[in-house]
């Protein structure tokens, strides 16, 4: 199974458990996740963004302060802005936050249901899935010289034929370099690979 298919499989599993939606931020570095996925209702997402709740969210504060899992009903972090109450009013009545990884590359995920608390078995499944997603999306430590050269050509706006001529290789060889860098960065497109290389500070 390819990494992209593996990621999609994990996300589907999480979606089946978190019937009211979820937010997953993988490898949060410099205050932003390298990859993020969310399935919360659009109305809640817009309300959350409009009120700048990300800066005040007790689930995020908890996720940065510790690792493991915690039901929202047992969250030991103050919620002076009543974010969890507002979430409940949007159908996210019961929730769970799971945090994993070193503080320099932390993965934080929250999950919601409208009908009941998450069971211990569901929490175990969530933990296993998120840990797996964290592992398979771990950024590479470096790119090869050839991969960096190919991405730099794309960043400079070179077309494939021109880039290949500049590097003294065939166009098919240049395309092969782009394929390899997309695979290494788990990117669907070359543009996405270039963006991730910049975010990962690999160029």
Short mmCIF file of C-alpha atoms in Angstrom, two decimals:
data_model
loop_
_atom_site.label_atom_id
_atom_site.label_comp_id
_atom_site.label_asym_id
_atom_site.label_seq_id
_atom_site.Cartn_x
_atom_site.Cartn_y
_atom_site.Cartn_z
CA UNK A 1 0.00 0.00 0.00
CA UNK A 2 1.36 3.42 -0.95
CA UNK A 3 1.81 6.09 1.71
CA UNK A 4 -1.03 8.17 0.24
CA UNK A 5 -3.36 5.16 0.27
CA UNK A 6 -2.19 4.32 3.79
CA UNK A 7 -2.96 7.85 4.95
CA UNK A 8 -6.40 7.78 3.34
CA UNK A 9 -7.14 4.42 4.94
CA UNK A 10 -6.24 5.79 8.37
CA UNK A 11 -8.39 8.88 7.84
CA UNK A 12 -11.37 6.74 6.85
CA UNK A 13 -10.96 4.70 10.03
CA UNK A 14 -10.91 7.86 12.15
CA UNK A 15 -13.98 9.20 10.37
CA UNK A 16 -15.98 6.10 11.20
CA UNK A 17 -15.23 6.54 14.92
CA UNK A 18 -15.59 10.34 15.08
CA UNK A 19 -19.07 10.67 13.62
CA UNK A 20 -19.26 14.43 14.30
CA UNK A 21 -15.86 15.07 12.72
CA UNK A 22 -12.22 15.44 13.61
CA UNK A 23 -9.17 17.64 13.24
CA UNK A 24 -5.74 16.09 12.79
CA UNK A 25 -2.55 18.18 12.77
CA UNK A 26 0.50 16.07 11.93
CA UNK A 27 4.00 17.14 12.95
CA UNK A 28 3.26 20.61 14.28
CA UNK A 29 6.42 22.69 13.86
CA UNK A 30 6.82 26.44 14.21
CA UNK A 31 3.15 26.61 15.33
CA UNK A 32 1.79 25.00 12.13
CA UNK A 33 1.23 21.35 11.18
CA UNK A 34 3.09 19.95 8.19
CA UNK A 35 -0.12 18.14 7.19
CA UNK A 36 -3.64 18.67 8.47
CA UNK A 37 -7.03 17.11 7.88
CA UNK A 38 -10.39 18.09 9.29
CA UNK A 39 -13.97 16.93 8.82
CA UNK A 40 -15.85 19.10 11.31
CA UNK A 41 -19.09 20.69 10.07
CA UNK A 42 -18.41 23.77 7.95
CA UNK A 43 -20.52 25.97 10.24
CA UNK A 44 -18.37 25.05 13.26
CA UNK A 45 -15.12 25.48 11.34
CA UNK A 46 -16.14 28.97 10.25
CA UNK A 47 -17.30 29.91 13.76
CA UNK A 48 -14.04 28.55 15.24
CA UNK A 49 -11.93 30.52 12.77
CA UNK A 50 -13.96 33.72 13.08
CA UNK A 51 -13.45 33.72 16.86
CA UNK A 52 -9.71 32.87 16.66
CA UNK A 53 -10.29 29.87 18.90
CA UNK A 54 -7.07 28.16 17.81
CA UNK A 55 -5.18 30.61 20.03
CA UNK A 56 -7.41 29.83 23.02
CA UNK A 57 -8.45 26.21 22.51
CA UNK A 58 -7.95 24.17 25.72
CA UNK A 59 -7.60 20.95 23.70
CA UNK A 60 -4.61 22.38 21.82
CA UNK A 61 -3.08 23.71 25.04
CA UNK A 62 -3.48 20.26 26.57
CA UNK A 63 -1.97 18.60 23.49
CA UNK A 64 1.16 20.72 23.74
CA UNK A 65 1.49 20.16 27.48
CA UNK A 66 1.31 16.37 27.47
CA UNK A 67 0.94 13.26 25.32
CA UNK A 68 -1.70 10.57 25.41
CA UNK A 69 -5.48 10.86 25.29
CA UNK A 70 -8.11 12.78 27.22
CA UNK A 71 -11.88 13.01 26.89
CA UNK A 72 -13.03 16.62 26.72
CA UNK A 73 -15.24 16.03 29.76
CA UNK A 74 -12.09 15.31 31.80
CA UNK A 75 -9.86 18.00 30.31
CA UNK A 76 -7.81 19.60 33.14
CA UNK A 77 -7.18 22.82 31.17
CA UNK A 78 -9.36 25.91 31.89
CA UNK A 79 -11.77 26.96 29.14
CA UNK A 80 -12.51 30.63 29.94
CA UNK A 81 -13.86 31.30 26.44
CA UNK A 82 -16.33 28.38 26.68
CA UNK A 83 -15.03 26.85 23.46
CA UNK A 84 -16.17 23.34 24.41
CA UNK A 85 -19.66 24.66 25.21
CA UNK A 86 -19.78 26.33 21.79
CA UNK A 87 -18.56 23.10 20.18
CA UNK A 88 -21.40 21.20 21.87
CA UNK A 89 -23.91 23.72 20.54
CA UNK A 90 -22.67 22.86 17.05
CA UNK A 91 -23.14 19.11 17.56
CA UNK A 92 -19.66 18.31 18.88
CA UNK A 93 -21.07 17.27 22.25
CA UNK A 94 -18.56 14.60 23.25
CA UNK A 95 -14.91 14.78 22.35
CA UNK A 96 -11.47 13.33 22.70
CA UNK A 97 -8.02 14.81 22.14
CA UNK A 98 -4.95 12.69 21.41
CA UNK A 99 -1.38 14.00 21.41
CA UNK A 100 1.73 12.16 20.24
CA UNK A 101 5.37 12.80 19.43
CA UNK A 102 8.17 15.11 20.60
CA UNK A 103 7.32 18.73 21.31
CA UNK A 104 9.36 19.87 18.29
CA UNK A 105 7.19 17.74 15.97
CA UNK A 106 3.99 17.10 17.89
CA UNK A 107 0.87 15.56 16.38
CA UNK A 108 -2.38 16.71 17.99
CA UNK A 109 -5.81 15.42 17.00
CA UNK A 110 -9.32 15.98 18.32
CA UNK A 111 -12.40 13.88 17.63
CA UNK A 112 -16.08 14.47 18.27
CA UNK A 113 -19.38 12.64 18.55
CA UNK A 114 -22.86 13.95 19.15
CA UNK A 115 -24.36 10.89 20.80
CA UNK A 116 -22.01 9.57 23.52
CA UNK A 117 -18.52 9.49 25.00
CA UNK A 118 -15.80 7.60 23.14
CA UNK A 119 -15.31 4.11 24.53
CA UNK A 120 -11.95 2.86 25.78
CA UNK A 121 -11.75 0.53 22.77
CA UNK A 122 -12.38 3.42 20.38
CA UNK A 123 -9.71 5.49 22.12
CA UNK A 124 -7.26 2.61 21.69
CA UNK A 125 -8.11 2.42 17.98
CA UNK A 126 -7.68 6.18 17.59
CA UNK A 127 -4.32 6.08 19.37
CA UNK A 128 -3.03 3.26 17.17
CA UNK A 129 -4.19 4.97 13.98
CA UNK A 130 -2.84 8.43 14.84
CA UNK A 131 0.52 7.01 15.93
CA UNK A 132 0.73 5.17 12.60
CA UNK A 133 -0.15 8.32 10.65
CA UNK A 134 2.47 10.25 12.64
CA UNK A 135 5.09 7.64 11.77
CA UNK A 136 4.37 7.37 8.04
CA UNK A 137 4.29 11.15 7.58
CA UNK A 138 7.59 11.77 9.35
CA UNK A 139 9.48 14.22 7.10
CA UNK A 140 12.74 12.94 5.60
CA UNK A 141 15.94 14.28 7.11
CA UNK A 142 17.26 15.30 3.70
CA UNK A 143 16.89 15.10 -0.07
CA UNK A 144 19.50 13.89 -2.52
CA UNK A 145 21.50 16.45 -4.50
CA UNK A 146 19.68 15.38 -7.67
CA UNK A 147 16.28 15.82 -6.04
CA UNK A 148 17.20 19.30 -4.78
CA UNK A 149 18.46 20.32 -8.22
CA UNK A 150 15.21 19.19 -9.84
CA UNK A 151 13.05 21.08 -7.35
CA UNK A 152 15.16 24.23 -7.67
CA UNK A 153 14.63 24.17 -11.44
CA UNK A 154 10.88 23.93 -10.92
CA UNK A 155 11.03 26.74 -8.35
CA UNK A 156 12.79 28.92 -10.96
CA UNK A 157 9.98 28.29 -13.43
CA UNK A 158 11.89 26.00 -15.80
CA UNK A 159 9.88 23.65 -17.99
CA UNK A 160 10.91 20.01 -18.00
CA UNK A 161 12.87 20.18 -21.25
CA UNK A 162 14.72 23.34 -20.21
CA UNK A 163 15.46 21.98 -16.76
CA UNK A 164 16.81 18.74 -18.21
CA UNK A 165 19.08 20.67 -20.58
CA UNK A 166 20.31 22.85 -17.73
CA UNK A 167 21.21 19.76 -15.68
CA UNK A 168 22.68 17.87 -18.63
CA UNK A 169 20.24 14.96 -18.41
CA UNK A 170 17.39 13.65 -20.54
CA UNK A 171 13.86 14.88 -20.00
CA UNK A 172 12.78 11.39 -18.91
CA UNK A 173 15.58 11.36 -16.32
CA UNK A 174 14.43 14.75 -15.05
CA UNK A 175 10.85 13.48 -14.74
CA UNK A 176 12.16 10.45 -12.85
CA UNK A 177 13.83 12.79 -10.35
CA UNK A 178 10.54 14.59 -9.83
CA UNK A 179 8.73 11.31 -9.28
CA UNK A 180 11.32 10.25 -6.71
CA UNK A 181 11.09 13.54 -4.80
CA UNK A 182 7.27 13.38 -4.78
CA UNK A 183 7.45 9.87 -3.35
CA UNK A 184 10.02 10.90 -0.75
CA UNK A 185 7.93 13.86 0.38
CA UNK A 186 4.61 11.96 0.06
CA UNK A 187 3.29 14.65 -2.26
CA UNK A 188 0.66 14.20 -4.94
CA UNK A 189 2.05 16.91 -7.22
CA UNK A 190 5.43 18.51 -7.89
CA UNK A 191 4.07 21.83 -6.60
CA UNK A 192 3.10 20.14 -3.35
CA UNK A 193 6.55 18.51 -3.13
CA UNK A 194 8.20 21.90 -3.62
CA UNK A 195 6.05 23.47 -0.92
CA UNK A 196 6.81 20.66 1.53
CA UNK A 197 10.53 20.81 0.81
CA UNK A 198 10.43 24.49 1.73
CA UNK A 199 8.35 23.84 4.84
CA UNK A 200 10.68 21.04 5.91
CA UNK A 201 13.65 23.35 5.22
CA UNK A 202 15.22 20.82 2.89
CA UNK A 203 16.13 23.32 0.16
#
